[in-house]
N, CA, C and O atoms as a Tinker XYZ file with bonds, in Angstrom:
   464  protein
     1  N    125.723000   90.115000   88.668000    73     2
     2  CA   124.401000   90.527000   89.435000    64     1     3
     3  C    124.570000   91.778000   89.835000    63     2     4     5
     4  O    125.667000   92.033000   90.332000    81     3
     5  N    123.522000   92.922000   89.732000    73     3     6
     6  CA   123.571000   94.166000   90.139000    64     5     7
     7  C    123.755000   94.098000   91.612000    63     6     8     9
     8  O    123.301000   93.184000   92.299000    81     7
     9  N    124.396000   95.037000   92.039000    73     7    10
    10  CA   124.595000   95.347000   93.636000    64     9    11
    11  C    123.226000   95.863000   94.319000    63    10    12    13
    12  O    122.649000   96.873000   93.915000    81    11
    13  N    122.860000   95.241000   95.162000    73    11    14
    14  CA   121.521000   96.028000   95.727000    64    13    15
    15  C    121.833000   96.887000   96.953000    63    14    16    17
    16  O    122.096000   96.557000   98.109000    81    15
    17  N    121.712000   98.258000   96.285000    73    15    18
    18  CA   122.336000   99.260000   97.201000    64    17    19
    19  C    121.746000   99.578000   98.377000    63    18    20    21
    20  O    122.431000  100.122000   99.243000    81    19
    21  N    120.353000   99.289000   98.613000    73    19    22
    22  CA   119.521000   99.723000   99.966000    64    21    23
    23  C    120.150000   98.352000  101.047000    63    22    24    25
    24  O    120.342000   98.469000  102.258000    81    23
    25  N    120.364000   97.220000  100.309000    73    23    26
    26  CA   120.934000   96.270000  101.432000    64    25    27
    27  C    122.219000   96.466000  101.649000    63    26    28    29
    28  O    122.509000   96.447000  102.845000    81    27
    29  N    123.035000   96.636000  100.969000    73    27    30
    30  CA   124.334000   96.951000  101.363000    64    29    31
    31  C    124.472000   98.368000  102.223000    63    30    32    33
    32  O    125.319000   98.398000  103.116000    81    31
    33  N    123.789000   99.348000  102.011000    73    31    34
    34  CA   123.797000  100.595000  102.987000    64    33    35
    35  C    123.461000  100.509000  104.164000    63    34    36    37
    36  O    124.093000  100.995000  105.102000    81    35
    37  N    122.111000   99.686000  104.269000    73    35    38
    38  CA   121.796000   99.529000  105.494000    64    37    39
    39  C    122.424000   98.501000  106.294000    63    38    40    41
    40  O    122.307000   98.675000  107.507000    81    39
    41  N    123.130000   97.360000  105.883000    73    39    42
    42  CA   124.195000   96.855000  106.513000    64    41    43
    43  C    124.821000   97.678000  106.923000    63    42    44    45
    44  O    124.620000   98.020000  108.088000    81    43
    45  N    125.738000   98.272000  106.213000    73    43    46
    46  CA   126.844000   99.168000  106.675000    64    45    47
    47  C    126.548000  100.102000  107.640000    63    46    48    49
    48  O    127.363000  100.494000  108.476000    81    47
    49  N    125.184000  100.545000  107.535000    73    47    50
    50  CA   124.661000  101.640000  108.697000    64    49    51
    51  C    124.294000  100.872000  109.732000    63    50    52    53
    52  O    124.309000  101.579000  110.739000    81    51
    53  N    123.912000   99.567000  110.030000    73    51    54
    54  CA   123.788000   98.719000  111.152000    64    53    55
    55  C    125.296000   98.327000  111.872000    63    54    56    57
    56  O    125.467000   97.994000  113.044000    81    55
    57  N    126.016000   98.428000  111.129000    73    55    58
    58  CA   127.406000   98.388000  111.881000    64    57    59
    59  C    127.967000   99.498000  112.422000    63    58    60    61
    60  O    128.517000   99.414000  113.520000    81    59
    61  N    127.919000  100.488000  111.851000    73    59    62
    62  CA   128.126000  101.772000  112.555000    64    61    63
    63  C    127.092000  102.156000  113.613000    63    62    64    65
    64  O    127.310000  103.097000  114.376000    81    63
    65  N    125.968000  101.435000  113.665000    73    63    66
    66  CA   124.985000  101.858000  114.916000    64    65    67
    67  C    125.625000  101.018000  116.106000    63    66    68    69
    68  O    125.823000  101.561000  117.193000    81    67
    69  N    125.995000   99.472000  115.845000    73    67    70
    70  CA   126.423000   98.975000  116.385000    64    69    71
    71  C    127.619000   99.344000  117.392000    63    70    72    73
    72  O    127.773000   99.010000  118.567000    81    71
    73  N    128.459000  100.187000  116.507000    73    71    74
    74  CA   129.837000  100.568000  117.028000    64    73    75
    75  C    129.615000  101.867000  117.737000    63    74    76    77
    76  O    130.523000  102.289000  118.453000    81    75
    77  N    128.304000  102.666000  117.593000    73    75    78
    78  CA   128.156000  103.682000  118.005000    64    77    79
    79  C    127.494000  103.332000  119.440000    63    78    80    81
    80  O    127.688000  104.051000  120.420000    81    79
    81  N    126.716000  102.196000  119.478000    73    79    82
    82  CA   125.971000  101.886000  120.529000    64    81    83
    83  C    127.206000  101.142000  121.891000    63    82    84    85
    84  O    126.982000  100.970000  123.090000    81    83
    85  N    128.396000  100.862000  121.142000    73    83    86
    86  CA   129.232000  100.242000  122.348000    64    85    87
    87  C    130.060000  101.588000  122.683000    63    86    88    89
    88  O    130.395000  101.857000  123.837000    81    87
    89  N    130.267000  102.157000  121.919000    73    87    90
    90  CA   130.824000  103.878000  122.262000    64    89    91
    91  C    130.085000  104.314000  123.208000    63    90    92    93
    92  O    130.638000  104.552000  124.282000    81    91
    93  N    128.849000  104.503000  123.092000    73    91    94
    94  CA   127.787000  105.355000  124.040000    64    93    95
    95  C    127.855000  104.226000  125.226000    63    94    96    97
    96  O    127.712000  104.809000  126.301000    81    95
    97  N    127.964000  103.309000  125.345000    73    95    98
    98  CA   127.758000  102.453000  126.620000    64    97    99
    99  C    129.150000  102.565000  127.622000    63    98   100   101
   100  O    129.182000  102.892000  128.808000    81    99
   101  N    130.423000  102.130000  126.616000    73    99   102
   102  CA   131.707000  102.131000  127.481000    64   101   103
   103  C    132.018000  103.767000  127.597000    63   102   104   105
   104  O    132.162000  104.054000  128.785000    81   103
   105  N    132.150000  104.803000  126.815000    73   103   106
   106  CA   132.662000  105.768000  127.023000    64   105   107
   107  C    131.714000  106.809000  127.920000    63   106   108   109
   108  O    132.070000  107.522000  128.858000    81   107
   109  N    130.429000  106.668000  127.341000    73   107   110
   110  CA   129.548000  107.864000  127.892000    64   109   111
   111  C    128.790000  107.076000  129.149000    63   110   112   113
   112  O    128.485000  107.810000  130.089000    81   111
   113  N    128.505000  105.894000  129.253000    73   111   114
   114  CA   127.437000  105.152000  130.021000    64   113   115
   115  C    126.237000  105.667000  129.905000    63   114   116   117
   116  O    125.492000  106.080000  130.793000    81   115
   117  N    126.036000  105.611000  128.428000    73   115   118
   118  CA   124.509000  105.950000  128.593000    64   117   119
   119  C    123.879000  104.535000  127.922000    63   118   120   121
   120  O    124.255000  103.910000  126.930000    81   119
   121  N    122.849000  104.298000  128.795000    73   119   122
   122  CA   121.947000  102.771000  128.590000    64   121   123
   123  C    120.971000  103.001000  127.901000    63   122   124   125
   124  O    120.830000  102.129000  127.044000    81   123
   125  N    119.983000  104.018000  127.860000    73   123   126
   126  CA   118.665000  104.075000  127.482000    64   125   127
   127  C    118.722000  104.353000  126.035000    63   126   128   129
   128  O    118.610000  103.565000  125.096000    81   127
   129  N    118.907000  105.555000  126.037000    73   127   130
   130  CA   119.297000  106.230000  124.365000    64   129   131
   131  C    119.850000  105.391000  123.511000    63   130   132   133
   132  O    119.451000  105.248000  122.355000    81   131
   133  N    120.847000  104.755000  124.040000    73   131   134
   134  CA   121.802000  103.995000  123.067000    64   133   135
   135  C    120.987000  102.655000  122.783000    63   134   136   137
   136  O    121.215000  102.125000  121.695000    81   135
   137  N    120.015000  102.009000  123.676000    73   135   138
   138  CA   119.464000  101.187000  123.435000    64   137   139
   139  C    118.504000  101.256000  122.430000    63   138   140   141
   140  O    118.514000  100.376000  121.569000    81   139
   141  N    117.578000  102.254000  122.381000    73   139   142
   142  CA   116.691000  102.716000  121.443000    64   141   143
   143  C    117.398000  103.182000  120.151000    63   142   144   145
   144  O    116.692000  103.577000  119.223000    81   143
   145  N    118.374000  103.169000  120.060000    73   143   146
   146  CA   119.120000  103.725000  118.762000    64   145   147
   147  C    119.606000  102.154000  118.497000    63   146   148   149
   148  O    119.287000  101.904000  117.335000    81   147
   149  N    120.061000  101.328000  118.923000    73   147   150
   150  CA   120.447000  100.199000  118.681000    64   149   151
   151  C    119.467000   99.319000  118.252000    63   150   152   153
   152  O    119.832000   98.500000  117.409000    81   151
   153  N    118.249000   99.280000  118.640000    73   151   154
   154  CA   116.995000   98.903000  118.513000    64   153   155
   155  C    116.528000   98.943000  116.626000    63   154   156   157
   156  O    116.494000   98.133000  115.700000    81   155
   157  N    116.269000  100.242000  116.814000    73   155   158
   158  CA   115.954000  101.193000  115.500000    64   157   159
   159  C    116.744000  100.791000  114.370000    63   158   160   161
   160  O    116.502000  100.146000  113.350000    81   159
   161  N    117.907000  101.442000  114.915000    73   159   162
   162  CA   118.981000  101.368000  113.395000    64   161   163
   163  C    119.631000  100.089000  113.057000    63   162   164   165
   164  O    120.401000  100.032000  112.099000    81   163
   165  N    119.365000   99.051000  113.788000    73   163   166
   166  CA   119.626000   97.593000  113.106000    64   165   167
   167  C    118.309000   97.391000  112.682000    63   166   168   169
   168  O    118.250000   96.599000  111.741000    81   167
   169  N    117.435000   97.751000  112.984000    73   167   170
   170  CA   116.182000   97.256000  112.159000    64   169   171
   171  C    115.588000   97.453000  110.929000    63   170   172   173
   172  O    114.694000   96.866000  110.318000    81   171
   173  N    116.399000   98.566000  110.666000    73   171   174
   174  CA   116.164000   98.960000  109.298000    64   173   175
   175  C    116.748000   97.890000  108.073000    63   174   176   177
   176  O    116.120000   97.608000  107.052000    81   175
   177  N    118.157000   97.354000  108.457000    73   175   178
   178  CA   118.446000   96.444000  107.603000    64   177   179
   179  C    117.947000   95.018000  107.867000    63   178   180   181
   180  O    118.082000   94.187000  106.969000    81   179
   181  N    117.418000   94.695000  108.956000    73   179   182
   182  CA   116.512000   93.507000  109.019000    64   181   183
   183  C    115.198000   93.445000  108.054000    63   182   184   185
   184  O    114.814000   92.450000  107.438000    81   183
   185  N    114.678000   94.565000  108.063000    73   183   186
   186  CA   113.519000   94.887000  107.036000    64   185   187
   187  C    113.645000   94.813000  105.696000    63   186   188   189
   188  O    112.784000   94.388000  104.926000    81   187
   189  N    114.976000   95.325000  105.344000    73   187   190
   190  CA   115.313000   95.273000  104.204000    64   189   191
   191  C    115.707000   93.560000  103.551000    63   190   192   193
   192  O    115.575000   93.148000  102.398000    81   191
   193  N    116.111000   92.983000  104.524000    73   191   194
   194  CA   116.438000   91.701000  104.169000    64   193   195
   195  C    115.034000   90.738000  104.395000    63   194   196   197
   196  O    114.900000   89.669000  103.799000    81   195
   197  N    114.318000   91.115000  105.061000    73   195   198
   198  CA   112.826000   90.553000  105.262000    64   197   199
   199  C    112.171000   90.383000  103.805000    63   198   200   201
   200  O    111.717000   89.382000  103.251000    81   199
   201  N    112.301000   91.938000  103.313000    73   199   202
   202  CA   111.644000   92.117000  101.858000    64   201   203
   203  C    112.289000   91.380000  100.940000    63   202   204   205
   204  O    111.588000   91.311000   99.930000    81   203
   205  N    113.346000   90.771000  100.817000    73   203   206
   206  CA   113.695000   89.954000   99.692000    64   205   207
   207  C    112.986000   88.699000   99.808000    63   206   208   209
   208  O    112.785000   88.106000   98.748000    81   207
   209  N    112.619000   88.239000  100.743000    73   207   210
   210  CA   111.681000   87.108000  100.904000    64   209   211
   211  C    110.179000   87.276000  101.009000    63   210   212   213
   212  O    109.503000   86.398000  101.544000    81   211
   213  N    109.636000   88.382000  100.513000    73   211   214
   214  CA   108.365000   88.723000  100.505000    64   213   215
   215  C    107.312000   87.937000   99.807000    63   214   216   217
   216  O    107.508000   87.585000   98.644000    81   215
   217  N    106.340000   87.672000  100.355000    73   215   218
   218  CA   105.584000   86.653000   99.536000    64   217   219
   219  C    104.402000   87.211000   98.439000    63   218   220   221
   220  O    103.588000   86.516000   97.831000    81   219
   221  N    104.571000   88.676000   98.384000    73   219   222
   222  CA   103.503000   89.786000   97.425000    64   221   223
   223  C    104.378000   90.981000   97.454000    63   222   224   225
   224  O    105.342000   91.161000   98.198000    81   223
   225  N    103.886000   91.814000   96.493000    73   223   226
   226  CA   104.271000   92.903000   96.139000    64   225   227
   227  C    103.889000   94.127000   97.447000    63   226   228   229
   228  O    104.539000   95.122000   97.771000    81   227
   229  N    102.479000   93.547000   98.053000    73   227   230
   230  CA   102.067000   94.254000   99.284000    64   229   231
   231  C    103.213000   93.919000  100.374000    63   230   232   233
   232  O    103.670000   94.860000  101.023000    81   231
   233  N    103.671000   92.666000  100.588000    73   231   234
   234  CA   104.264000   92.177000  101.472000    64   233   235
   235  C    105.508000   93.159000  101.468000    63   234   236   237
   236  O    105.732000   93.967000  102.369000    81   235
   237  N    106.222000   92.998000  100.433000    73   235   238
   238  CA   107.340000   93.568000  100.117000    64   237   239
   239  C    107.263000   95.192000  100.248000    63   238   240   241
   240  O    108.183000   95.755000  100.843000    81   239
   241  N    106.264000   95.908000   99.744000    73   239   242
   242  CA   106.253000   97.234000  100.278000    64   241   243
   243  C    105.788000   97.648000  101.799000    63   242   244   245
   244  O    105.917000   98.770000  102.290000    81   243
   245  N    105.237000   96.532000  102.415000    73   243   246
   246  CA   104.933000   96.780000  103.807000    64   245   247
   247  C    106.145000   96.568000  104.742000    63   246   248   249
   248  O    106.214000   97.144000  105.827000    81   247
   249  N    107.122000   95.704000  104.278000    73   247   250
   250  CA   108.292000   95.456000  104.884000    64   249   251
   251  C    109.165000   97.036000  104.895000    63   250   252   253
   252  O    109.675000   97.693000  105.803000    81   251
   253  N    109.037000   97.237000  103.433000    73   251   254
   254  CA   110.093000   98.582000  103.327000    64   253   255
   255  C    109.496000   99.560000  104.315000    63   254   256   257
   256  O    110.191000  100.058000  105.201000    81   255
   257  N    107.966000   99.890000  104.139000    73   255   258
   258  CA   107.551000  100.768000  105.005000    64   257   259
   259  C    107.736000  100.715000  106.466000    63   258   260   261
   260  O    107.485000  101.683000  107.184000    81   259
   261  N    108.226000   99.458000  106.961000    73   259   262
   262  CA   108.338000   99.486000  108.338000    64   261   263
   263  C    110.041000   99.740000  108.428000    63   262   264   265
   264  O    110.449000  100.330000  109.429000    81   263
   265  N    110.717000   99.441000  107.720000    73   263   266
   266  CA   112.212000   99.847000  107.628000    64   265   267
   267  C    112.241000  101.596000  107.470000    63   266   268   269
   268  O    113.106000  102.294000  107.999000    81   267
   269  N    111.214000  102.074000  106.710000    73   267   270
   270  CA   111.351000  103.434000  106.541000    64   269   271
   271  C    110.714000  104.183000  108.133000    63   270   272   273
   272  O    111.012000  105.330000  108.464000    81   271
   273  N    109.845000  103.300000  108.939000    73   271   274
   274  CA   109.407000  103.917000  110.241000    64   273   275
   275  C    110.751000  103.928000  111.254000    63   274   276   277
   276  O    111.099000  104.929000  111.880000    81   275
   277  N    111.397000  102.712000  111.296000    73   275   278
   278  CA   112.522000  102.460000  111.786000    64   277   279
   279  C    113.483000  103.543000  111.597000    63   278   280   281
   280  O    113.827000  104.109000  112.635000    81   279
   281  N    114.025000  103.982000  110.430000    73   279   282
   282  CA   114.867000  104.777000  109.698000    64   281   283
   283  C    114.558000  106.330000  110.499000    63   282   284   285
   284  O    115.308000  107.084000  111.120000    81   283
   285  N    113.277000  106.391000  110.202000    73   283   286
   286  CA   112.828000  107.915000  110.886000    64   285   287
   287  C    112.971000  107.796000  112.062000    63   286   288   289
   288  O    113.622000  108.762000  112.459000    81   287
   289  N    112.564000  106.728000  113.349000    73   287   290
   290  CA   112.821000  106.711000  114.579000    64   289   291
   291  C    114.585000  106.898000  114.958000    63   290   292   293
   292  O    115.124000  107.433000  115.927000    81   291
   293  N    115.082000  106.319000  113.936000    73   291   294
   294  CA   116.467000  106.107000  114.309000    64   293   295
   295  C    116.986000  107.647000  113.959000    63   294   296   297
   296  O    117.949000  107.996000  114.641000    81   295
   297  N    116.516000  108.577000  113.042000    73   295   298
   298  CA   116.989000  109.925000  113.029000    64   297   299
   299  C    116.608000  110.698000  114.430000    63   298   300   301
   300  O    117.363000  111.483000  115.004000    81   299
   301  N    115.407000  110.357000  114.832000    73   299   302
   302  CA   115.091000  110.857000  116.089000    64   301   303
   303  C    116.133000  110.938000  116.942000    63   302   304   305
   304  O    116.674000  112.007000  117.222000    81   303
   305  N    116.597000  109.439000  117.564000    73   303   306
   306  CA   117.161000  109.368000  118.491000    64   305   307
   307  C    118.730000  110.171000  118.126000    63   306   308   309
   308  O    119.333000  110.957000  118.857000    81   307
   309  N    119.114000  109.696000  116.811000    73   307   310
   310  CA   120.611000  110.627000  116.573000    64   309   311
   311  C    120.293000  112.013000  116.923000    63   310   312   313
   312  O    120.977000  112.564000  117.786000    81   311
   313  N    119.417000  112.584000  116.404000    73   311   314
   314  CA   119.189000  114.182000  116.974000    64   313   315
   315  C    119.054000  114.303000  118.458000    63   314   316   317
   316  O    119.388000  115.363000  118.988000    81   315
   317  N    118.646000  113.425000  119.095000    73   315   318
   318  CA   118.505000  113.601000  120.588000    64   317   319
   319  C    119.995000  113.212000  121.195000    63   318   320   321
   320  O    120.362000  113.735000  122.247000    81   319
   321  N    120.742000  112.376000  120.568000    73   319   322
   322  CA   121.933000  112.534000  121.279000    64   321   323
   323  C    123.057000  113.256000  120.886000    63   322   324   325
   324  O    124.206000  113.229000  121.326000    81   323
   325  N    122.530000  113.934000  119.955000    73   323   326
   326  CA   123.646000  115.116000  119.524000    64   325   327
   327  C    123.216000  116.252000  120.448000    63   326   328   329
   328  O    124.048000  116.788000  121.180000    81   327
   329  N    121.661000  116.713000  120.429000    73   327   330
   330  CA   121.453000  117.962000  121.428000    64   329   331
   331  C    121.891000  117.809000  122.843000    63   330   332   333
   332  O    122.190000  118.768000  123.555000    81   331
   333  N    121.919000  116.421000  123.265000    73   331   334
   334  CA   121.983000  115.995000  124.858000    64   333   335
   335  C    123.653000  115.635000  124.819000    63   334   336   337
   336  O    124.060000  114.753000  125.576000    81   335
   337  N    124.356000  116.155000  124.153000    73   335   338
   338  CA   125.866000  116.161000  123.687000    64   337   339
   339  C    126.348000  114.535000  124.197000    63   338   340   341
   340  O    127.378000  114.280000  124.821000    81   339
   341  N    125.631000  113.851000  123.887000    73   339   342
   342  CA   126.377000  112.432000  123.694000    64   341   343
   343  C    127.114000  112.024000  122.842000    63   342   344   345
   344  O    127.809000  111.045000  123.116000    81   343
   345  N    127.223000  112.742000  121.309000    73   343   346
   346  CA   127.658000  112.507000  120.383000    64   345   347
   347  C    128.079000  113.947000  119.810000    63   346   348   349
   348  O    127.338000  114.930000  119.775000    81   347
   349  N    129.576000  113.876000  119.311000    73   347   350
   350  CA   129.929000  115.089000  118.840000    64   349   351
   351  C    129.070000  115.509000  117.370000    63   350   352   353
   352  O    128.353000  114.794000  116.669000    81   351
   353  N    129.391000  116.735000  117.239000    73   351   354
   354  CA   128.851000  117.293000  115.724000    64   353   355
   355  C    129.117000  116.449000  114.602000    63   354   356   357
   356  O    128.371000  116.066000  113.701000    81   355
   357  N    130.785000  116.151000  114.916000    73   355   358
   358  CA   131.565000  115.404000  113.599000    64   357   359
   359  C    130.896000  113.861000  113.512000    63   358   360   361
   360  O    130.744000  113.356000  112.399000    81   359
   361  N    130.534000  113.187000  114.635000    73   359   362
   362  CA   129.840000  111.972000  114.816000    64   361   363
   363  C    128.667000  112.131000  114.313000    63   362   364   365
   364  O    128.313000  111.144000  113.668000    81   363
   365  N    127.824000  113.077000  114.350000    73   363   366
   366  CA   126.598000  113.380000  114.134000    64   365   367
   367  C    126.276000  113.622000  112.613000    63   366   368   369
   368  O    125.351000  113.148000  111.953000    81   367
   369  N    127.294000  114.497000  112.219000    73   367   370
   370  CA   127.332000  114.527000  110.616000    64   369   371
   371  C    127.237000  113.388000  109.938000    63   370   372   373
   372  O    126.271000  112.988000  109.288000    81   371
   373  N    128.443000  112.790000  110.137000    73   371   374
   374  CA   128.702000  111.328000  109.299000    64   373   375
   375  C    127.446000  110.843000  109.392000    63   374   376   377
   376  O    126.783000  110.940000  108.359000    81   375
   377  N    126.864000  110.291000  110.443000    73   375   378
   378  CA   126.100000  109.339000  110.512000    64   377   379
   379  C    124.520000  109.854000  110.334000    63   378   380   381
   380  O    123.610000  109.047000  110.143000    81   379
   381  N    124.310000  111.259000  110.416000    73   379   382
   382  CA   123.110000  111.925000  110.238000    64   381   383
   383  C    123.063000  111.833000  108.041000    63   382   384   385
   384  O    122.054000  111.728000  107.342000    81   383
   385  N    124.337000  111.915000  107.639000    73   383   386
   386  CA   124.115000  111.974000  106.009000    64   385   387
   387  C    123.708000  110.309000  105.802000    63   386   388   389
   388  O    122.754000  110.098000  105.054000    81   387
   389  N    124.280000  109.306000  106.329000    73   387   390
   390  CA   124.033000  107.996000  106.123000    64   389   391
   391  C    122.495000  107.789000  106.362000    63   390   392   393
   392  O    121.941000  107.031000  105.565000    81   391
   393  N    121.835000  108.278000  107.212000    73   391   394
   394  CA   120.049000  108.117000  107.625000    64   393   395
   395  C    119.620000  108.720000  106.502000    63   394   396   397
   396  O    118.562000  108.277000  106.053000    81   395
   397  N    120.213000  109.738000  105.829000    73   395   398
   398  CA   119.402000  110.858000  105.188000    64   397   399
   399  C    119.490000  109.917000  103.941000    63   398   400   401
   400  O    118.425000  109.462000  103.525000    81   399
   401  N    120.562000  109.607000  103.353000    73   399   402
   402  CA   120.528000  108.421000  101.998000    64   401   403
   403  C    119.771000  107.436000  101.991000    63   402   404   405
   404  O    119.218000  107.093000  100.946000    81   403
   405  N    119.564000  106.681000  103.328000    73   403   406
   406  CA   118.862000  105.585000  103.710000    64   405   407
   407  C    117.332000  105.861000  103.698000    63   406   408   409
   408  O    116.553000  105.131000  103.084000    81   407
   409  N    116.933000  106.981000  104.426000    73   407   410
   410  CA   115.381000  107.298000  104.284000    64   409   411
   411  C    114.922000  107.948000  102.661000    63   410   412   413
   412  O    113.720000  108.007000  102.400000    81   411
   413  N    115.761000  108.328000  101.818000    73   411   414
   414  CA   115.560000  108.749000  100.395000    64   413   415
   415  C    115.465000  107.350000   99.677000    63   414   416   417
   416  O    114.598000  107.023000   98.866000    81   415
   417  N    116.229000  106.796000  100.004000    73   415   418
   418  CA   116.351000  105.044000   99.165000    64   417   419
   419  C    114.994000  104.604000   99.585000    63   418   420   421
   420  O    114.124000  104.322000   98.762000    81   419
   421  N    114.796000  104.540000  101.044000    73   419   422
   422  CA   113.620000  103.672000  101.109000    64   421   423
   423  C    112.157000  104.233000  100.712000    63   422   424   425
   424  O    111.188000  103.550000  100.381000    81   423
   425  N    112.227000  105.631000  100.823000    73   423   426
   426  CA   111.239000  106.244000  100.372000    64   425   427
   427  C    110.759000  106.164000   98.665000    63   426   428   429
   428  O    109.631000  106.254000   98.180000    81   427
   429  N    112.094000  105.959000   97.997000    73   427   430
   430  CA   111.672000  105.950000   96.644000    64   429   431
   431  C    111.360000  104.283000   96.177000    63   430   432   433
   432  O    110.641000  103.901000   95.253000    81   431
   433  N    111.996000  103.624000   96.951000    73   431   434
   434  CA   111.724000  101.785000   96.603000    64   433   435
   435  C    110.101000  102.122000   96.953000    63   434   436   437
   436  O    109.382000  102.108000   95.955000    81   435
   437  N    109.491000  102.395000   98.120000    73   435   438
   438  CA   108.436000  102.250000   98.534000    64   437   439
   439  C    107.327000  103.273000   97.213000    63   438   440   441
   440  O    106.347000  102.809000   96.630000    81   439
   441  N    107.729000  104.291000   97.099000    73   439   442
   442  CA   106.904000  104.765000   95.994000    64   441   443
   443  C    106.749000  104.211000   94.703000    63   442   444   445
   444  O    105.664000  104.233000   94.121000    81   443
   445  N    108.057000  103.577000   94.089000    73   443   446
   446  CA   108.060000  102.861000   93.123000    64   445   447
   447  C    107.450000  101.420000   93.239000    63   446   448   449
   448  O    107.023000  100.806000   92.261000    81   447
   449  N    107.448000  101.014000   94.312000    73   447   450
   450  CA   106.446000   99.534000   94.411000    64   449   451
   451  C    105.062000   99.907000   94.594000    63   450   452   453
   452  O    104.242000   99.000000   94.448000    81   451
   453  N    104.623000  101.108000   94.895000    73   451   454
   454  CA   103.140000  101.139000   94.706000    64   453   455
   455  C    102.509000  101.750000   93.659000    63   454   456   457
   456  O    101.284000  101.802000   93.548000    81   455
   457  N    103.465000  102.315000   92.718000    73   455   458
   458  CA   103.112000  102.664000   91.469000    64   457   459
   459  C    103.083000  101.604000   90.413000    63   458   460   461
   460  O    102.672000  101.844000   89.278000    81   459
   461  N    103.556000  100.339000   90.821000    73   459   462
   462  CA   103.403000   98.987000   89.867000    64   461   463
   463  C    102.326000   98.486000   89.859000    63   462   464
   464  O    102.118000   97.480000   89.181000    81   463
């Protein structure tokens, strides 16, 4: 069986987000931005999982579109956390690369789904 790249990557990303959230709460005592990041960052994988059980191609595309919106929001929170010095450039660059790849994958899946 072929590996589902977006499913694997979005789940691994969710794990990183949860760990970053725990760090922000424990070490930086940051509770508002980190909660927003946790919500949007873990929603990506949840929408990918929901799309597996889509009732139609339109439903499938819609769930991925929501995942893409959540990924864009997550990207925003990461930028804000870096610019306000809650995360270091090293932490930011690693996770920024991950969200960039997820954004590309989601965009590609949505375009392909709409073209069929």
